[in-house]
C-alpha positions as MATLAB code, in Angstrom:
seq = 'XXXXXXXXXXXXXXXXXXXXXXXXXXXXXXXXXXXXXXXXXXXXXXXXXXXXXXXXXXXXXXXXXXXXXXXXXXXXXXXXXXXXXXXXXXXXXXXXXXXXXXXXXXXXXXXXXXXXXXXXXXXXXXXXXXXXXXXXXXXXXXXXXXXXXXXXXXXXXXXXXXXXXXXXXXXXXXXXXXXXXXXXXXXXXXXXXXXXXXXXXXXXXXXXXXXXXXXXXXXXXXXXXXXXXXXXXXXXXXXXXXXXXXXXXXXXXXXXXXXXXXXXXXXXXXXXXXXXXXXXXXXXXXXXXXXXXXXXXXXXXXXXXXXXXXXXXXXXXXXXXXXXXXXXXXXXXXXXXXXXXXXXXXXXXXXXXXXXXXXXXXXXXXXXXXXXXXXXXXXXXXXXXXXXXXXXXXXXXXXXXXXXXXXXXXXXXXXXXXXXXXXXXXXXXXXXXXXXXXXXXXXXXXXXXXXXXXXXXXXXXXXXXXX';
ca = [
      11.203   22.651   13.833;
      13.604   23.156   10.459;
      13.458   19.372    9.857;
       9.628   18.760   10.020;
       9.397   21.909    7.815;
      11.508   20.323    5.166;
       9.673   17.191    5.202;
       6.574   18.475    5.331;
       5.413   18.261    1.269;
       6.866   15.043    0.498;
       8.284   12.811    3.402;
       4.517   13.299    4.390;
       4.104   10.304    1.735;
       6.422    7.513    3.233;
       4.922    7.744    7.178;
       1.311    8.209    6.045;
      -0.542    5.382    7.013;
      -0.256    3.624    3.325;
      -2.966    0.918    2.923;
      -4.955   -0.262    0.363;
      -4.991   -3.017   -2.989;
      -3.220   -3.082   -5.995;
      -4.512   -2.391   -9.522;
      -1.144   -3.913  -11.214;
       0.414   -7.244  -10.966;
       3.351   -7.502   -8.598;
       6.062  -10.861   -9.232;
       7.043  -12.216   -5.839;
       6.893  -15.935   -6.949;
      10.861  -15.468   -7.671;
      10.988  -13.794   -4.353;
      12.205  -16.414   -1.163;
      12.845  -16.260    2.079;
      13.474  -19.122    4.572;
      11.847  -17.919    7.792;
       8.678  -16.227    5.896;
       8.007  -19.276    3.589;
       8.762  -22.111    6.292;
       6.332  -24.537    6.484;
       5.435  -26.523    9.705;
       3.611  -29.122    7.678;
       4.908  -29.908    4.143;
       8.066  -30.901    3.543;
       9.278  -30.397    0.931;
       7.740  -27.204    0.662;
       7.872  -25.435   -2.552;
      11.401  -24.721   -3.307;
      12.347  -25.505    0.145;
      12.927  -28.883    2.021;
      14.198  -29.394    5.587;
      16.793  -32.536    6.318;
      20.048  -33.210    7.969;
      23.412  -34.699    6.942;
      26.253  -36.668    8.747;
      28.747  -34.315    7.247;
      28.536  -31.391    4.015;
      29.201  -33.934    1.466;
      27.078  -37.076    2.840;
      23.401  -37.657    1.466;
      20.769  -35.239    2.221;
      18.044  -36.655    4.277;
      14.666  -35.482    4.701;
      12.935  -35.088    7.713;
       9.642  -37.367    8.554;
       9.135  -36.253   12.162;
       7.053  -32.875   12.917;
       6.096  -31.882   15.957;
       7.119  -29.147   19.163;
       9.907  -28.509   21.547;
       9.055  -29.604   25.129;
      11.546  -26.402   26.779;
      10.779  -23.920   23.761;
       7.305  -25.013   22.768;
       8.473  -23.794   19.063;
       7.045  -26.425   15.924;
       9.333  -27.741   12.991;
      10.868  -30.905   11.942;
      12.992  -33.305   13.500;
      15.655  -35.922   13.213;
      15.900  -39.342   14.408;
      18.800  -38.747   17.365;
      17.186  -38.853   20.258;
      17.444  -35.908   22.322;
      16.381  -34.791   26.225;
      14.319  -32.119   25.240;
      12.602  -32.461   21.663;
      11.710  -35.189   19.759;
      14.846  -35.458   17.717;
      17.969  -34.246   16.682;
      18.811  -31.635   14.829;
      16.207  -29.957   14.407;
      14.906  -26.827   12.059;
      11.904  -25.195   14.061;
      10.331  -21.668   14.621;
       7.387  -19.592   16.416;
       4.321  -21.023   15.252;
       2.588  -17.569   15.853;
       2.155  -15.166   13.215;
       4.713  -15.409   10.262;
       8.288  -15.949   11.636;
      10.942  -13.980   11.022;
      13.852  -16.214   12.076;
      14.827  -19.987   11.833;
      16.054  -21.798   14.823;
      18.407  -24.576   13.597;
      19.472  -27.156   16.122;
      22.255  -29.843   15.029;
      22.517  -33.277   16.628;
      25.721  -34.796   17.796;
      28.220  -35.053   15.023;
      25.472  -34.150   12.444;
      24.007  -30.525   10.665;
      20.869  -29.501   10.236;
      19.834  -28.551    6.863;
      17.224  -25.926    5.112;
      17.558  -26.553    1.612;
      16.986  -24.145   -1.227;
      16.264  -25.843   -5.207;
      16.482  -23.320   -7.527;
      13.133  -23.028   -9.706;
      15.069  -21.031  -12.849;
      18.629  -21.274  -14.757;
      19.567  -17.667  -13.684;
      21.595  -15.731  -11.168;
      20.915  -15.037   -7.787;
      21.037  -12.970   -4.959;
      21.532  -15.248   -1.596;
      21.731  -12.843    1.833;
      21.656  -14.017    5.304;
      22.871  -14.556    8.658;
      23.032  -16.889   11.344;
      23.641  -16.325   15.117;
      24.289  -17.661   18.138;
      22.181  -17.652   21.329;
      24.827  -17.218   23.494;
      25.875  -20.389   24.524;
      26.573  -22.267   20.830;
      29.962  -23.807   19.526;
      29.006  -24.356   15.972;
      29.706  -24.013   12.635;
      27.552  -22.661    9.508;
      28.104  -23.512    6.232;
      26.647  -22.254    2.662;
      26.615  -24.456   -0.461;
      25.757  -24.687   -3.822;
      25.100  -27.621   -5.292;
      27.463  -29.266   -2.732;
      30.372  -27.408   -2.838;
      30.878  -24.493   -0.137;
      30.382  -20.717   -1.252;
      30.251  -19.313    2.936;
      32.006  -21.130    5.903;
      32.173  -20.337    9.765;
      32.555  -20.602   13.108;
      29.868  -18.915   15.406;
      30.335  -18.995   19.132;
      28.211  -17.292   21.984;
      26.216  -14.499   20.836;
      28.166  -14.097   17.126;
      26.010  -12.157   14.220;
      27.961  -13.718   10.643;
      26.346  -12.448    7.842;
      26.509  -13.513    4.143;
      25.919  -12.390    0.594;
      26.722  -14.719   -2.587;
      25.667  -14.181   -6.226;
      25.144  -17.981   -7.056;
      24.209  -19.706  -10.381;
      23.087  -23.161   -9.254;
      21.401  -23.897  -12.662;
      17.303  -24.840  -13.139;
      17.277  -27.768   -9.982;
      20.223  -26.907   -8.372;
      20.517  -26.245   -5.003;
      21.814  -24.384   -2.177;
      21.936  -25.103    1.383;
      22.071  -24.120    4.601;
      23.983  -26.216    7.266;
      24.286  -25.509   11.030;
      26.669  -28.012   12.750;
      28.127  -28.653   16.575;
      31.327  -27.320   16.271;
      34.431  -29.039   15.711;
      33.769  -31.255   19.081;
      30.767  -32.724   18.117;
      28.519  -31.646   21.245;
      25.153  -30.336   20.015;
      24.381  -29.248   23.515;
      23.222  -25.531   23.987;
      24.504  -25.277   20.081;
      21.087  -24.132   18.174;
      21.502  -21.477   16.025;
      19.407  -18.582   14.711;
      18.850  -18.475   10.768;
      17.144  -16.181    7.768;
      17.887  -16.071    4.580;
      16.509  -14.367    1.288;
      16.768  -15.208   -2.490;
      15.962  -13.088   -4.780;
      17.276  -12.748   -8.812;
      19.953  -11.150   -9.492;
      19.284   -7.914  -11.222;
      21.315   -4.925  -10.628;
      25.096   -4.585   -9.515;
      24.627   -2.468   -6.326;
      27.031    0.516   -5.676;
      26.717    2.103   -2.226;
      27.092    6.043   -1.797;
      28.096    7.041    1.584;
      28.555   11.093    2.140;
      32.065   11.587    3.413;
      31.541   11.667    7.218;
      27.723   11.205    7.230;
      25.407    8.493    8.226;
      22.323    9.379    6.701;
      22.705    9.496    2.152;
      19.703    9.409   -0.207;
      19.832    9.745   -4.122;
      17.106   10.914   -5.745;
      17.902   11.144   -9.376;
      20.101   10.147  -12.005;
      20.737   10.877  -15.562;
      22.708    9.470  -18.654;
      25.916    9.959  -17.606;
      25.269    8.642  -14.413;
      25.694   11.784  -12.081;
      23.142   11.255   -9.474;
      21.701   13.619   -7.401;
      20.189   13.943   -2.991;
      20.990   15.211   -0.118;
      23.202   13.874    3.142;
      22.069   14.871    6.615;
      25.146   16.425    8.905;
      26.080   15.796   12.409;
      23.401   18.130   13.406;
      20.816   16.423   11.778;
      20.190   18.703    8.763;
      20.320   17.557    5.454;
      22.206   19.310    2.205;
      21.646   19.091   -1.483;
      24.164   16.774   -3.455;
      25.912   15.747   -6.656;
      28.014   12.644   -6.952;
      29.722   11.823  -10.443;
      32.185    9.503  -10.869;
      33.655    9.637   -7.549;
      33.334   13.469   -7.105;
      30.797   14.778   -4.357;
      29.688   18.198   -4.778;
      27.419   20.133   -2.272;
      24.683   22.106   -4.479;
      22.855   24.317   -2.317;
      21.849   27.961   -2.948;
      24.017   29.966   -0.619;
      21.000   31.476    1.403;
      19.833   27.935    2.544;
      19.276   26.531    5.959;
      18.550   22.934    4.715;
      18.232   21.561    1.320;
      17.775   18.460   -1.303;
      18.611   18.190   -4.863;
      15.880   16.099   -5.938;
      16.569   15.710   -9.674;
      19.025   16.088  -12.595;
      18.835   16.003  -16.200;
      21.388   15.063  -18.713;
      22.791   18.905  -19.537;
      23.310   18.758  -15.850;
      20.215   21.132  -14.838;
      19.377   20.183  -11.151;
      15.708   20.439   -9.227;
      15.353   20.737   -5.821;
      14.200   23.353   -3.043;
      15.930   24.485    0.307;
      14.345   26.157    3.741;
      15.404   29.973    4.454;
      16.050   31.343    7.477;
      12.445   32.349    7.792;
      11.788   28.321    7.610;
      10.273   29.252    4.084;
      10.560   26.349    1.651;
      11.353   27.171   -2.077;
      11.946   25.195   -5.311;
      15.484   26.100   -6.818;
      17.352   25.202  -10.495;
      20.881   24.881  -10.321;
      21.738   25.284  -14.600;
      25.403   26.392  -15.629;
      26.798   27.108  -12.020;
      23.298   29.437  -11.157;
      20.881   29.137   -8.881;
      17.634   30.464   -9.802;
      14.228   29.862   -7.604;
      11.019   28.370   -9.228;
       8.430   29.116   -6.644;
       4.290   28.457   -7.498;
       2.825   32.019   -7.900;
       0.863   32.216   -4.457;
       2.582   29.263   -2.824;
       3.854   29.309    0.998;
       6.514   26.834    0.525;
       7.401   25.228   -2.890;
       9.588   22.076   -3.402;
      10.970   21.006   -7.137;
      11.290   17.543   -7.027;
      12.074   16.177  -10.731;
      13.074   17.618  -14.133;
      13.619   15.990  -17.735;
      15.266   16.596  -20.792;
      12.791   19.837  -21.399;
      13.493   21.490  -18.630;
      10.314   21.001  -17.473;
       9.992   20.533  -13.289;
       7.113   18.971  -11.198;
       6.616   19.124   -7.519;
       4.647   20.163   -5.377;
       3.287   23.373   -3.043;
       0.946   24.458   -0.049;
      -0.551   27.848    0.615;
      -0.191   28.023    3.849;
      -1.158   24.498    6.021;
       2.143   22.769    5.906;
       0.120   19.107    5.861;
      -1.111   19.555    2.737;
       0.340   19.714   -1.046;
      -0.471   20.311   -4.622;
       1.003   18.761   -7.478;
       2.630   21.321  -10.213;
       4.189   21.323  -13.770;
       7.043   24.322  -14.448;
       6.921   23.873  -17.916;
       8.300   27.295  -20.146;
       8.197   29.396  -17.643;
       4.564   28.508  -16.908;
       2.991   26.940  -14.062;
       0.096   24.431  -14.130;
      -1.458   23.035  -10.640;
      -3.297   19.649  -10.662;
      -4.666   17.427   -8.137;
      -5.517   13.753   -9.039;
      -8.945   13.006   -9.795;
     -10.797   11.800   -7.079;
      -8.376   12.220   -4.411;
      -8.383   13.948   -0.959;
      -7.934   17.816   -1.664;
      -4.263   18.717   -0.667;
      -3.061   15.479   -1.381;
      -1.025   15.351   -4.497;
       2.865   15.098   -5.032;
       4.396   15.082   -8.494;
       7.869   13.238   -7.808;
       9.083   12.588  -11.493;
       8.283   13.590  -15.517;
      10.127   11.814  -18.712;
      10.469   13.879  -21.730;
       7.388   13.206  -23.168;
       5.184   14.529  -20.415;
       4.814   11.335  -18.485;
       4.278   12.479  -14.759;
       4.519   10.120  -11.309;
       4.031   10.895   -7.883;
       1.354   10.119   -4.934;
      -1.785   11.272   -3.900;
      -4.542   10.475   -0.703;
      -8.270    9.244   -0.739;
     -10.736   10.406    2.191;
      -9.632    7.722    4.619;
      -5.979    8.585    4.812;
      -4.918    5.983    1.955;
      -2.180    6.686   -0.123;
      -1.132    5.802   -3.788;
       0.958    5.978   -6.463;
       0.262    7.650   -9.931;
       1.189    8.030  -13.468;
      -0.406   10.710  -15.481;
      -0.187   10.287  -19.231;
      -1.655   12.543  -21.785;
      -4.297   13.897  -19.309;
      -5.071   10.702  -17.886;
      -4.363    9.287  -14.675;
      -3.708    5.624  -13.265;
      -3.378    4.487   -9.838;
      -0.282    2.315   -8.912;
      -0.722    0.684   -5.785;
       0.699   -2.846   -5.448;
      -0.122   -5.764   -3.372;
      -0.741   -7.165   -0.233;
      -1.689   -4.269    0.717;
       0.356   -1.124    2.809;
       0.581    1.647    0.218;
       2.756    2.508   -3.268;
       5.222    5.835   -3.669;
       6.113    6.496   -7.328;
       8.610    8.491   -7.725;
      10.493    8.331  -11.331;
       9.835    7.347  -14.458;
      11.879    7.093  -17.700;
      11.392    7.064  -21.944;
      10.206    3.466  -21.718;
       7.665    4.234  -19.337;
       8.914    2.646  -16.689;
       7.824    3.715  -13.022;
       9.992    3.058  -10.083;
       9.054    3.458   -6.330;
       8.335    1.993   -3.252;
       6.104    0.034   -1.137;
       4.775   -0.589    2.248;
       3.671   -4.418    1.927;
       1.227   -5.218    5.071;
       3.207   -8.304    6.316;
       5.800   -6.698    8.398;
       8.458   -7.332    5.499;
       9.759   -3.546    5.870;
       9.720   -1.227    2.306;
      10.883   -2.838   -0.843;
      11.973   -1.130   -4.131;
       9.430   -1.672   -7.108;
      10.165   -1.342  -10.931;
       6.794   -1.420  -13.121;
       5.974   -1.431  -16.741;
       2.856   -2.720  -18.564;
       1.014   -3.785  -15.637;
       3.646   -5.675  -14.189;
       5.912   -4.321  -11.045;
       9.397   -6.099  -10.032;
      10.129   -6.548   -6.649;
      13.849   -4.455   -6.192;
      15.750   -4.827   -2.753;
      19.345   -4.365   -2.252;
      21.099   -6.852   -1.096;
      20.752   -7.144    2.698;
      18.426   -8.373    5.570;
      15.899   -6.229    5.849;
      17.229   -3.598    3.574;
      14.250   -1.352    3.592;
      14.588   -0.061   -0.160;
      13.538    3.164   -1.181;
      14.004    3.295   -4.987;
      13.719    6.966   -6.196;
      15.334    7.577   -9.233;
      15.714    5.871  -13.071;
      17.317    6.817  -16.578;
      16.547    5.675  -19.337;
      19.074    3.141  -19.537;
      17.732    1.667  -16.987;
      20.104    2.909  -13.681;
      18.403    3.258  -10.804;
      19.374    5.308   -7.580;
      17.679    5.775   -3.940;
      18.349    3.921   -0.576;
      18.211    1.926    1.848;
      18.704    1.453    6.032;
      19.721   -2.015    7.095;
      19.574   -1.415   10.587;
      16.457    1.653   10.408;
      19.070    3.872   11.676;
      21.519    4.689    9.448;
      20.770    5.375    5.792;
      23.100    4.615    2.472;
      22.547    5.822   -0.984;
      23.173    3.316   -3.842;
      23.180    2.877   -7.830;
      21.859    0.052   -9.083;
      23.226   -0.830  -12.819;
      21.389   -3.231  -14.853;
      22.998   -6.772  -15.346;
      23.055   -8.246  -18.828;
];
């Protein structure tokens, strides 16, 4: 019962049935992934083309032949080996229902199969992946860029090898993706399972992992990079955080039962709230080693969830129905409630305010839709990107930059976004299926939040800006 209190106010916003369109401009043409964007009829196909080779160095050649498996009844392309059970060897072929999520990559005798990658821009990238075996293959996998290997391995049975390269292949280069027989040449029972992403390359990723925990969030950052959330124990409860430069400190108030710090300015001031033993919520300041509450005047259960340079803290409150919230500015001492215009009463959060008054956070419609905001000088703009599944936005800094997340409706899982002047950049750290959560920016651009690779256990990372 303590952890559905807690999350009451604001994890409300990230299992809420998130749906709707976008009113901004979201950049996933520089976004690729092998399985997603396969194509069962084009090939080449966009950036990607589908071919085999006699060995990693000999010519690349495309494949003519499409058609289906006779054991398998999956589509794809196909060599010109004959083969007892498909219409060639090797072979590069997946589900045909829906959008698939994997590759299945089947090499001939004494040849690979090949996905190839041609890079669109002269720029860094981020290549993750993984193949794996099906439980009977004897094969090798192999990564290259522009012809020379970056990733090389074995996989027998039922082996998982993952791999992540920064690569700089140059406007046309390429990188490819080679499963092989194994050094005996036998392509029987060797196909392979594949997926790969690319993505640019646009923050060096630090993960932030509690001492002893498996479950770390960040939540805010400022400009000396101390960042700010909460890790969950072994009992499942989570406690308010500060890490700087190496240093973890727990900053709770000392009558809490659970807690987050949720934000931090740059004379160290931290916002958060914490659950009493009553299972009361209540916003709290941590400034100059005390604690000091910031409860709504009225409110049931309060929650601070971002500060700036001011001193000024937004959040959000109920008055009593634990399902519903109200956005709030602590700003001299003063409170102001607001709800976004048009939206479902008891539906606003306020998750983050820049020094000059800039607020973000999320709100509902009638249906049960949720959305991101911005609120600038007493107007209000929806975020809510594309295709559809919902927007959080949750920080904001002195550029006007909004960060966040989003729910896309193609089964993709939650990606980071990063959004200024209409147009939002997809952010994901670097692994399958990350599930990115970004929650927190300064104005230099850091970013903090997390992210659960396997939907179980959950890392906190800083993401610094490359040059």
């Amino acid at each position: 019962m303590k952890r559905t209190i807690l999350g009451t106010l604001i994890l409300v916003a990230t299992v809420l049935p998130l749906l709707g369109q976008g009113n901004v401009t979201t950049d996933a043409s520089q976004h690729f992934s092998a399985a997603r964007d396969f194509s069962f009829t084009a090939n080449p196909n966009g950036a990607w083309s589908y071919g085999y080779t006699f060995g990693l160095t000999d010519p690349f050649n495309l494949y003519t032949d499409a058609g289906s498996t006779s054991f398998s009844g999956e589509q794809g392309w196909f060599g010109p080996i004959g083969g007892c059970c498909a219409p060639g060897y090797p072979l590069v072929v997946a589900w045909p229902i829906g959008t698939p999520s994997v590759l299945d990559m089947g090499p001939g005798p004494s040849s690979y199969t090949v996905a190839r990658w041609t890079s669109p821009a002269n720029q860094r990238w981020d290549v993750v992946g993984e193949f794996f075996g099906t439980g009977y293959t004897t094969g090798d996998v192999h990564v290259l860029r522009n012809g020379h290997s970056v990733f090389d391995s074995p996989v027998n049975g039922s082996d998982v090898v993952q791999f992540f390269r920064v690569v700089s292949p140059g406007q046309n280069g390429t990188i490819d993706f080679f499963a092989g027989p194994g050094p005996n040449g036998d392509n029987g029972s060797d196909p392979t399972g594949f997926q790969a992403t690319i993505a640019p390359h646009l923050y060096r990723f630090t993960t932030l992992d509690y001492p002893g925990s498996t479950d770390t969030r960040m939540f805010g950052v400022n400009a000396h990079n101390d960042a700010v959330g909460a890790y969950v124990d072994t009992a499942g409860n989570p406690h308010a955080v500060r890490y700087s430069h190496g240093t973890w400190t727990v900053v709770e108030p000392p009558e809490s039962v659970l807690s987050q710090a949720r934000g931090i300015n740059d004379a160290g001031t931290i916002t958060g709230y914490y659950q009493d033993q009553g299972g009361g919520l209540h916003g709290y300041t941590l400034q100059n080693g005390q604690f000091s509450s910031s409860d709504v005047p009225g409110a049931v259960h309060s929650q601070g969830l971002g500060i700036n340079n001011r001193g000024d803290i937004v959040g959000a409150y109920d008055t009593g129905d634990i399902n519903t919230s109200i956005g709030f500015v602590l700003k001299n001492g003063r409170f102001t409630t607001f709800e976004v215009p048009g939206s479902s009463p008891g539906s606003t959060a306020a998750l983050g305010i820049n020094d000059e008054g800039q607020i973000v956070g999320i709100y509902g419609d009638a249906q049960g839709n949720s959305f991101g905001f911005l609120r600038a000088g007493g107007h209000y703009q929806t975020i809510d990107l594309p295709p559809g599944g919902g927007t959080l936005a949750t920080g904001v800094n002195e550029d006007g930059r909004v960060v966040g997340n989003y729910f896309p409706g193609d089964g993709s899982g939650t990606h980071g976004f990063s959004l200024i002047h209409g147009k939002a950049m997809i952010i994901d750290y670097p692994a399958l299926m990350s599930r990115t959560r970004v929650r927190g920016i300064n104005d230099a651009g850091v970013i903090v939040g997390f992210y659960s690779p396997d939907g179980v256990t959950v890392h906190a990372f800083v993401g610094n800006p490359e040059e």
